[in-house]
Coordinates of C-alpha atoms in Angstrom, one line a residue:
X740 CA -35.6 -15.7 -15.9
X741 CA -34.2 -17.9 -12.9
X742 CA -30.3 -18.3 -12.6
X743 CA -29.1 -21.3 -13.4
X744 CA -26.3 -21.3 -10.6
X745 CA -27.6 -20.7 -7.0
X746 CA -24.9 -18.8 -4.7
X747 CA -24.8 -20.3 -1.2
X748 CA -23.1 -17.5 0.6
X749 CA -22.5 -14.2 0.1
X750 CA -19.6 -11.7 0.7
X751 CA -19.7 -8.1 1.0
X752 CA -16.5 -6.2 0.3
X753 CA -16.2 -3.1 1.7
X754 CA -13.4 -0.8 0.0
X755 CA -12.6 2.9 1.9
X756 CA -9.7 4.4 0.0
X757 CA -8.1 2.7 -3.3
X758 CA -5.2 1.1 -1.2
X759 CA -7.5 -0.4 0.9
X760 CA -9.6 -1.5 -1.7
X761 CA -6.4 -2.9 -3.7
X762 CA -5.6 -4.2 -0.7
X763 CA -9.3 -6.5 0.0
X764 CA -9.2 -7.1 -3.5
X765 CA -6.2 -9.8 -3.5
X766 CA -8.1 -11.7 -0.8
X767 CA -12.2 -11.4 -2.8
X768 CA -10.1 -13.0 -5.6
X769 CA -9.3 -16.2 -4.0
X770 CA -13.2 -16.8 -3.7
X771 CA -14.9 -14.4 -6.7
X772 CA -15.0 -16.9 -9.2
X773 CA -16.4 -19.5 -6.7
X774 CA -20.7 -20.1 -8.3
X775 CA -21.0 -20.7 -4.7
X776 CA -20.4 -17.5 -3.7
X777 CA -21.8 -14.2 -4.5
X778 CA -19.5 -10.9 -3.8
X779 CA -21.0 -7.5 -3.5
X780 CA -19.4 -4.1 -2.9
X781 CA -19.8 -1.3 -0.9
X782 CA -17.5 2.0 -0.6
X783 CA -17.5 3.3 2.7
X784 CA -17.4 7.2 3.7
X785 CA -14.0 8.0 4.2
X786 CA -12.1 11.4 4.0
X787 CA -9.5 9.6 1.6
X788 CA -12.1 8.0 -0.5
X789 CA -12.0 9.9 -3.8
X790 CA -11.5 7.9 -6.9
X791 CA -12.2 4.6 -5.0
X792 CA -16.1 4.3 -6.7
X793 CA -14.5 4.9 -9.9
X794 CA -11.3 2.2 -9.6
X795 CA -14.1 -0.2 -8.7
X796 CA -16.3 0.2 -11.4
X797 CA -14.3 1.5 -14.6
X798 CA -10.9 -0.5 -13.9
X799 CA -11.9 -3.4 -12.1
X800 CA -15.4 -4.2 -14.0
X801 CA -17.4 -4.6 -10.5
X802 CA -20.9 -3.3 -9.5
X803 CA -20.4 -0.7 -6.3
X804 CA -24.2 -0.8 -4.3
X805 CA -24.9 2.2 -1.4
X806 CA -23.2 2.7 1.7
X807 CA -26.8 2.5 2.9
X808 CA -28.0 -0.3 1.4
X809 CA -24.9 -2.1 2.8
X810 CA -25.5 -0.8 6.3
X811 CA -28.6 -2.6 6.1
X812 CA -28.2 -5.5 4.6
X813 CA -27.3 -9.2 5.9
X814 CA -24.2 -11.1 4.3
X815 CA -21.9 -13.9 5.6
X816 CA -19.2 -12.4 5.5
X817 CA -17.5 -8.9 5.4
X818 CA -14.3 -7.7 4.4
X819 CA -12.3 -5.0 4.9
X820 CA -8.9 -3.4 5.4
X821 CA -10.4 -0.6 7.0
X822 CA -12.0 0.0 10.4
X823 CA -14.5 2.8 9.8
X824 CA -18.1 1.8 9.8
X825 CA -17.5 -1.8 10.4
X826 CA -19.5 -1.8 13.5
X827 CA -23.0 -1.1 11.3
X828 CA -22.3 -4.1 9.5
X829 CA -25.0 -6.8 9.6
X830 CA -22.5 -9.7 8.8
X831 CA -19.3 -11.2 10.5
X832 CA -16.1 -8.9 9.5
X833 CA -13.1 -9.9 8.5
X834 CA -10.2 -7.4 9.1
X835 CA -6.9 -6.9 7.3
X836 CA -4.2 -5.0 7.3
X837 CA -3.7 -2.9 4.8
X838 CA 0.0 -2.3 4.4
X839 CA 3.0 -3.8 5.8
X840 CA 5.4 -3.9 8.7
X841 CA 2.9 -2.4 11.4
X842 CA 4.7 1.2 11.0
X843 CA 2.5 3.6 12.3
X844 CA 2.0 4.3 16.2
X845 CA -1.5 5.2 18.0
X846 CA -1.8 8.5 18.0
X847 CA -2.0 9.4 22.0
X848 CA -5.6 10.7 23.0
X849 CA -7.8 10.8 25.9
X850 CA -8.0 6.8 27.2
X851 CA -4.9 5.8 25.3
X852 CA -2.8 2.9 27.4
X853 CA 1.0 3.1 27.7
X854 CA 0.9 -0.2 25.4
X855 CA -1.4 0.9 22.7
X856 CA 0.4 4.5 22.2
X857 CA 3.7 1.4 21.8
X858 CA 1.7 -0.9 19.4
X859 CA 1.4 -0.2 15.8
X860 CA -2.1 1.7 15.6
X861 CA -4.2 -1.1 13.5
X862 CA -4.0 -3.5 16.4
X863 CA -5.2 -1.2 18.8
X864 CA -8.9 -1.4 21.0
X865 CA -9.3 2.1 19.2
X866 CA -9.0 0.3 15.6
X867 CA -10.7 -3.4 16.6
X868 CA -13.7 -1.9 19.0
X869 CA -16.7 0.0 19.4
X870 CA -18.3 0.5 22.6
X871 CA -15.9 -1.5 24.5
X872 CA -16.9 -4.6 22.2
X873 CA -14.5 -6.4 19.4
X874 CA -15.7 -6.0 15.7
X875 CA -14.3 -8.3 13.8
X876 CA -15.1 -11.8 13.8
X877 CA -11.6 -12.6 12.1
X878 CA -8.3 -10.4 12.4
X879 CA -6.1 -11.3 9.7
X880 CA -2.2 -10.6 10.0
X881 CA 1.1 -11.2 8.6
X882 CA 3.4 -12.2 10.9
X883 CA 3.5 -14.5 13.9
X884 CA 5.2 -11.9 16.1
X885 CA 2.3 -9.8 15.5
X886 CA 0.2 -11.9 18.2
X887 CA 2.7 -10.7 20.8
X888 CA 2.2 -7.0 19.9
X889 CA -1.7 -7.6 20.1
X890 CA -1.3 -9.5 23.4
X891 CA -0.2 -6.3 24.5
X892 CA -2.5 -3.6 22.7
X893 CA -5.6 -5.4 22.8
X894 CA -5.3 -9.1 24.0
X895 CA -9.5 -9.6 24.0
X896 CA -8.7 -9.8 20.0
X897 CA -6.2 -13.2 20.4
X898 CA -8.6 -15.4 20.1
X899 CA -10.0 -14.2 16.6
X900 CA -6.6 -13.8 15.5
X901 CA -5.5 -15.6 12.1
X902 CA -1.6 -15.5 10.7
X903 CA -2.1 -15.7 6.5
X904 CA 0.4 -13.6 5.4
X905 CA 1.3 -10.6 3.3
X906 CA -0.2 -10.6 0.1
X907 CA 2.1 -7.6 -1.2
X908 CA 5.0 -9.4 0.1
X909 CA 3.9 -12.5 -2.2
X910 CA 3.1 -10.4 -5.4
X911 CA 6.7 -8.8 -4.8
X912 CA 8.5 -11.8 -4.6
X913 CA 6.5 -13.3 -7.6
X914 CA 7.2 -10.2 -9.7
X915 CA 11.0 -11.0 -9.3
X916 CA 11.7 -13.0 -11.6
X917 CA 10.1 -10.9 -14.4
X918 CA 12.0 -7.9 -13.2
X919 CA 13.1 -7.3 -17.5
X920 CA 9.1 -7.5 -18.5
X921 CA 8.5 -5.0 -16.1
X922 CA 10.8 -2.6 -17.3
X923 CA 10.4 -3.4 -21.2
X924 CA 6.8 -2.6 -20.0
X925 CA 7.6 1.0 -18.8
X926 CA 9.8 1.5 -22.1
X927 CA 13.1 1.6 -20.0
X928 CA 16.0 1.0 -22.6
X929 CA 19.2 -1.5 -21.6
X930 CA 21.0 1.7 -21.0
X931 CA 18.5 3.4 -19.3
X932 CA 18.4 3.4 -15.0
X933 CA 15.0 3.9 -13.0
X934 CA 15.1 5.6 -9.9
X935 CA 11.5 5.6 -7.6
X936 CA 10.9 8.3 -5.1
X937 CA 8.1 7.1 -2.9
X938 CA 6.3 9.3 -0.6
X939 CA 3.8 7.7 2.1
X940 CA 1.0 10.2 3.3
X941 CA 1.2 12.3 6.7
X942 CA 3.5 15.5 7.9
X943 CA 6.3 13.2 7.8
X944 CA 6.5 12.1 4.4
X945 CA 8.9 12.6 1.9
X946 CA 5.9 14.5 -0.3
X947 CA 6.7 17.9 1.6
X948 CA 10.8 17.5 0.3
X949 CA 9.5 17.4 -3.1
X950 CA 9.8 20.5 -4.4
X951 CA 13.5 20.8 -3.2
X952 CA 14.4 17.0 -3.9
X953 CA 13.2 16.7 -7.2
X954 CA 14.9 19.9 -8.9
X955 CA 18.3 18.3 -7.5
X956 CA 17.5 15.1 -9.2
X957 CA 17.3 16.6 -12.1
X958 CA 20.3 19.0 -11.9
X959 CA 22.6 16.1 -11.1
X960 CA 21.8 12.9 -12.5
X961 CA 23.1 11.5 -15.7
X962 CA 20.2 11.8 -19.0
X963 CA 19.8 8.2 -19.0
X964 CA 18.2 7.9 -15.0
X965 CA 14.7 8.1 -16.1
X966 CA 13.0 9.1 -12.4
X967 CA 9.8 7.9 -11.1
X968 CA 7.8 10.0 -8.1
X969 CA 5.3 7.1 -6.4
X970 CA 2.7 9.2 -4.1
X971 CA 0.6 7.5 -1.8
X972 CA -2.9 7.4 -2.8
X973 CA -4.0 9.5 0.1
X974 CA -1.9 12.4 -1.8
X975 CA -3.6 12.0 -4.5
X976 CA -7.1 12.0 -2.9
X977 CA -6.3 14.9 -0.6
X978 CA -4.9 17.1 -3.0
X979 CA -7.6 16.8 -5.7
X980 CA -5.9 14.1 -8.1
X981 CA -3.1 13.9 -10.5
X982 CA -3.6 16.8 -12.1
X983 CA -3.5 19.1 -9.6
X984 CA -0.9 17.5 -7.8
X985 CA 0.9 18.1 -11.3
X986 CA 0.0 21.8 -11.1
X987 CA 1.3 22.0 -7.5
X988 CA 4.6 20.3 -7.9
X989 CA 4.7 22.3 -11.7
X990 CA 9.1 22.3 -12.3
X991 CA 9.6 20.1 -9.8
X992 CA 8.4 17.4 -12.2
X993 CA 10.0 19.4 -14.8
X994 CA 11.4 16.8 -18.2
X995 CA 12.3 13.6 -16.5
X996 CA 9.9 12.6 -13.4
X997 CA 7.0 10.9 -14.0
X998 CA 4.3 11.0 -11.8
X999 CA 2.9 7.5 -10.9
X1000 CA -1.1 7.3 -11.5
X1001 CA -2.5 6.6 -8.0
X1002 CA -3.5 3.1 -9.3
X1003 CA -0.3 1.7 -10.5
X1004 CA 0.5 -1.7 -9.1
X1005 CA 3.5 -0.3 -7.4
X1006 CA 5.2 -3.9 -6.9
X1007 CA 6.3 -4.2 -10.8
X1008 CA 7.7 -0.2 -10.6
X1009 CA 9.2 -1.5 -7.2
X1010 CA 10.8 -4.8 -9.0
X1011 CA 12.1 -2.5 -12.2
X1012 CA 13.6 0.2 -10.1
X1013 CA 17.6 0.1 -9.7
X1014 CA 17.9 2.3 -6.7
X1015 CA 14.8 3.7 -4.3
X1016 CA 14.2 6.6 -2.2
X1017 CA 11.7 6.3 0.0
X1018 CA 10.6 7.2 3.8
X1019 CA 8.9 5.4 6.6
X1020 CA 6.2 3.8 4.4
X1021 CA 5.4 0.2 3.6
X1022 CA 6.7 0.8 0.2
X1023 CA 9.8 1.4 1.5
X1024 CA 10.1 -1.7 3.7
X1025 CA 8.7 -4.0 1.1
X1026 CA 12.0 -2.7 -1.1
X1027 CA 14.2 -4.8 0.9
X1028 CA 13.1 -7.9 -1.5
X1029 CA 14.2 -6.5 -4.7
X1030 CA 18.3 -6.1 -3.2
X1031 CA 18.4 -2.8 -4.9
X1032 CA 19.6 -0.1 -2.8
X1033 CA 17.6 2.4 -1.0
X1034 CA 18.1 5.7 0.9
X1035 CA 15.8 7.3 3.1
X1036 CA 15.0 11.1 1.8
X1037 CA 13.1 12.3 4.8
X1038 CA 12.6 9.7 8.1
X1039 CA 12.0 11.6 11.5
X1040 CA 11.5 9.1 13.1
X1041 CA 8.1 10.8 14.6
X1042 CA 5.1 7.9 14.7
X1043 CA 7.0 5.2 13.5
X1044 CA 6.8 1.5 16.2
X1045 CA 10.1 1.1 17.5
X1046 CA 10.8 -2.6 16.5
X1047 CA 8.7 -2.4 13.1
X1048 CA 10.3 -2.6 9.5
X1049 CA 10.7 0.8 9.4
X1050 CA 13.0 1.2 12.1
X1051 CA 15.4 -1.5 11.4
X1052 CA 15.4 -0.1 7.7
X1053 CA 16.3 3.2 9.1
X1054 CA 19.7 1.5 10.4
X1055 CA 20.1 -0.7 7.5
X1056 CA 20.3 2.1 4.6
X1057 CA 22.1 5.0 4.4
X1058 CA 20.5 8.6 4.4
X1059 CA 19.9 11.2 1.6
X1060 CA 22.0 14.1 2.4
X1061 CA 21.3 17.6 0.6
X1062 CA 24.7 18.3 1.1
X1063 CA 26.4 15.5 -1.0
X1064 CA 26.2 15.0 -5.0
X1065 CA 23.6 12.7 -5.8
X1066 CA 25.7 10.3 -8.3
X1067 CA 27.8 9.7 -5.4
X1068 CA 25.5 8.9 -2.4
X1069 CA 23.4 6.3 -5.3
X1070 CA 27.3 4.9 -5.9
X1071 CA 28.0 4.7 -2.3
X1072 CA 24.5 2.6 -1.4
X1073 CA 25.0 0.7 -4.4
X1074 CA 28.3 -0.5 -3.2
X1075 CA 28.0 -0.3 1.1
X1076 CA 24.7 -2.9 0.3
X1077 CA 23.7 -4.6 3.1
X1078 CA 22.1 -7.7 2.1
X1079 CA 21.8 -9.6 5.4
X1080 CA 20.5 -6.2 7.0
X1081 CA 17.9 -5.7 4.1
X1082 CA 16.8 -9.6 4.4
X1083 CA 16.3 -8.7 8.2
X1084 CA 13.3 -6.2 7.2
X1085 CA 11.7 -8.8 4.3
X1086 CA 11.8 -11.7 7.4
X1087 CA 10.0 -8.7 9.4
X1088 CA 7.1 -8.4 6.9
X1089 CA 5.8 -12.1 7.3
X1090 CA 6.2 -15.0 8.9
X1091 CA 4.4 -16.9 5.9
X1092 CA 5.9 -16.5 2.7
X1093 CA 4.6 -17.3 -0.4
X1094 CA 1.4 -18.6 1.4
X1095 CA -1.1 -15.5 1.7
X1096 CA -3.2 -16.9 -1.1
X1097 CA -3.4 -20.7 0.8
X1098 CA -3.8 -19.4 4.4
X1099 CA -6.4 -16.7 3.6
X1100 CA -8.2 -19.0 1.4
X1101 CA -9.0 -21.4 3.7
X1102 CA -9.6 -19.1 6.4
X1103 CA -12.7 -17.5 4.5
X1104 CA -14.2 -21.1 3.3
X1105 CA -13.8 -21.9 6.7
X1106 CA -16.3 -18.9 7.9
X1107 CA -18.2 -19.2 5.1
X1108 CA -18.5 -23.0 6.3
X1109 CA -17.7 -24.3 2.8
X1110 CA -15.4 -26.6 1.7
X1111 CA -12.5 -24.8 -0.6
X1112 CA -12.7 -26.1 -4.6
X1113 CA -10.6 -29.2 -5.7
X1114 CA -7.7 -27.1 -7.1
X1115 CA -4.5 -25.1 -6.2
X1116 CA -4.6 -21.4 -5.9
X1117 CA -1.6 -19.2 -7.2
X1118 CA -0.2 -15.8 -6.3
X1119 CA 0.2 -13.8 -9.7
X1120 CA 2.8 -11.5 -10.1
X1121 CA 1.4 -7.9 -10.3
X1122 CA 0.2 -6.6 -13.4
X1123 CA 2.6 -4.6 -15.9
X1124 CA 2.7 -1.2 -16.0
X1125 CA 1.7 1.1 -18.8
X1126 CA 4.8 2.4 -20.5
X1127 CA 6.5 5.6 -18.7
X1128 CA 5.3 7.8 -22.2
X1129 CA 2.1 7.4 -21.8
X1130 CA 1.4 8.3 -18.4
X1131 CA -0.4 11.9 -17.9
X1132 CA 2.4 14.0 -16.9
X1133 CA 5.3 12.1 -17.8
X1134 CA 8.4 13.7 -20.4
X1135 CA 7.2 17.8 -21.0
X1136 CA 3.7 17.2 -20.5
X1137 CA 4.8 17.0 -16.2
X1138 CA 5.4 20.9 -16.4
X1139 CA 1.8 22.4 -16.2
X1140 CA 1.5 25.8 -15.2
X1141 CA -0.6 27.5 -13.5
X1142 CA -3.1 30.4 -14.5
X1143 CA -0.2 32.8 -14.0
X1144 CA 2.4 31.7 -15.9
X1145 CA 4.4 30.6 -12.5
X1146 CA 4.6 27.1 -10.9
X1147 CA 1.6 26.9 -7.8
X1148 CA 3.2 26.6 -4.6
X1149 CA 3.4 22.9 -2.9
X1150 CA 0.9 22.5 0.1
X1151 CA 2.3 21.6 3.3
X1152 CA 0.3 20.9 6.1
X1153 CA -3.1 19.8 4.7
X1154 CA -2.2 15.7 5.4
X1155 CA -2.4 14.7 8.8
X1156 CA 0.2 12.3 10.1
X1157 CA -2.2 10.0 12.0
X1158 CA -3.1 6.8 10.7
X1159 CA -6.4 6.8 8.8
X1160 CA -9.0 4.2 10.2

């Protein structure tokens, strides 16, 4: 039986880890339900890839072909948010970045130039090249000013250099107005107060302060402050999933935190939220749209670009202190709010607002050398989360014990703080 639509062009997507993959996905969908176009999709080998098959295929309906098969096959078009194994591609790539505020510093190695070890690691030669030669055929990014950091780090990429957007940033800002859905959705009460604890990966996160933040959450803060603990994926993937992250962090968790499934749209948890404690990850940054306060649990300082979004956060909201009561320092950055400061991090994010899904669509019609359908595309406001009860973990079901009797110990260490590729 012949098809009775004949694709033109087809696009592989190549998904690493599941924020990458969340991350590639925003921009398939602006072409996916094009007849014109046929999308396949790949998962790449990658040490943080667990669970990324399985998001692909159970959640998000798709079919998932070999890395091999991949490796070997033509297609017009590749895309990706990650670097690893882009080189073996038989199609043109297109790059993105996969979270926001270029944060994270090179690494220094052997080879390393004064300005890459500057530049935020993604936009690096060590990121964009193999063999001395540029990868991708198209470098997408966010902001404007980002062309002067990769004039710097790896000017031989300029020319295949597109501004689109942030399509987190747009989601955010589109979730805004909905902030009440999302927390009906989450079964937050009118009385009731959400606080979100995010954690990015790497030696520096806040994920290492768990075990002593947590238990003084729960000490101090008033029975209505229902409290949220968002883990980076790589967390989860490194440490075995949920559930053993829930056997790890055992009391810590303890009646009232509920441990975010390593899928959940964070924007809508970020839009519901009335206060945020975070660190130096994207999260974090991209909390400066909602105007609620945040504090900073743990921020060396260590890795993070000096100019980025991180570090003009880290002078825009005030510090969690182990010394102080809690009640008081979420009082304190509720009223010492900084809007103009916080509105200098969102302007840091992108230079394109509210235009990620125009930009990035014509930027992939253009490669594929198609002309873009006769009709507006639209930035959706992320999905609502499942309701706080039902989440594995949440209420008593978050204390799980281990074998003998006593909470397993939290590892430290295991996560490196580099950037993964």
């Amino acid at each position: 039986m012949t098809s009775t639509v004949s694709a033109r062009r087809t696009v592989l997507v190549v998904a690493h880890t599941l924020v990458y993959a969340q991350r590639v996905r925003q921009a398939v969908g602006l072409v996916e339900s094009d007849p014109r176009v046929h999308v396949t999709y790949a998962v790449a080998p990658h040490p943080f890839g667990r669970g990324v098959r399985r998001w692909l295929k159970e959640d998000q309906g798709v079919d998932v072909i070999a890395w091999e098969e991949a490796r070997q096959s033509p297609f017009d078009l590749a895309l990706l948010a990650g670097s690893r194994g882009m080189h073996e591609l038989k199609a043109p790539v297109l790059r993105m970045q996969h979270g926001g505020g270029n944060i994270k510093a090179l690494r220094p190695s052997a080879g390393s130039t004064a300005n890459e070890i500057e530049a935020p690691s993604t936009l690096t030669r060590r990121y964009l090249t193999h063999d001395g030669q540029l990868v991708p055929s198209i470098l997408a990014l966010a902001h404007r000013d980002d062309l002067e950091l990769l004039a710097r780090s790896c000017p031989e990429a300029l020319d295949v250099a597109r501004v689109v957007g942030d399509p987190a940033y747009d989601r955010v800002r589109a979730a805004l107005p909905h902030r009440e859905r999302y927390r009906t959705a989450l079964g937050l009460r009118s009385w009731e107060r959400l606080l979100l604890v995010s954690s990015t990966w790497g030696g520096a996160s806040s994920f290492g302060w768990c075990h002593t933040l947590l238990p003084k959450l729960h000490r101090e803060l008033p029975a209505h402050t229902r409290i949220v603990l968002l883990l980076h994926p790589n967390i989860h993937a490194a440490y075995g999933g949920p559930r053993k992250l829930r056997r790890w962090l055992g009391d810590a968790l303890g009646e009232r935190v509920a441990l975010a499934p390593p899928e959940t749209a964070w924007e809508g948890l970020l839009v519901a939220a009335d206060w945020v404690i975070g660190d130096h990850g994207s999260v974090t940054s991209y909390a400066a749209l909602t105007r609620r306060p945040v504090l900073l649990g743990r921020f060396t300082g260590g890795g993070v670009v000096t100019g980025s979004t991180a570090a003009t956060l880290r002078r825009a909201a005030p510090a969690l202190s182990e010394a102080r009561p809690l009640t008081e320092q979420l009082g304190h950055a509720r009223d010492a709010y900084d809007a103009d400061a916080h509105l200098r991090v969102a302007r840091q994010l992108t230079s394109e607002p509210g235009r990620f899904h125009t930009l990035m669509r014509g930027v992939i019609y253009e490669r594929l050398g198609l002309d873009e359908p006769p009709f507006a595309t639209a930035m959706f406001p992320a999905p609502a989360p499942a309701p706080l009860a039902t989440w594995a973990g949440s209420g008593r079901a978050a204390s799980v014990r281990g074998a003998r009797g006593g909470r397993d110990t939290l590892p430290t260490g295991r996560l490196s703080s580099g950037t993964a590729r």
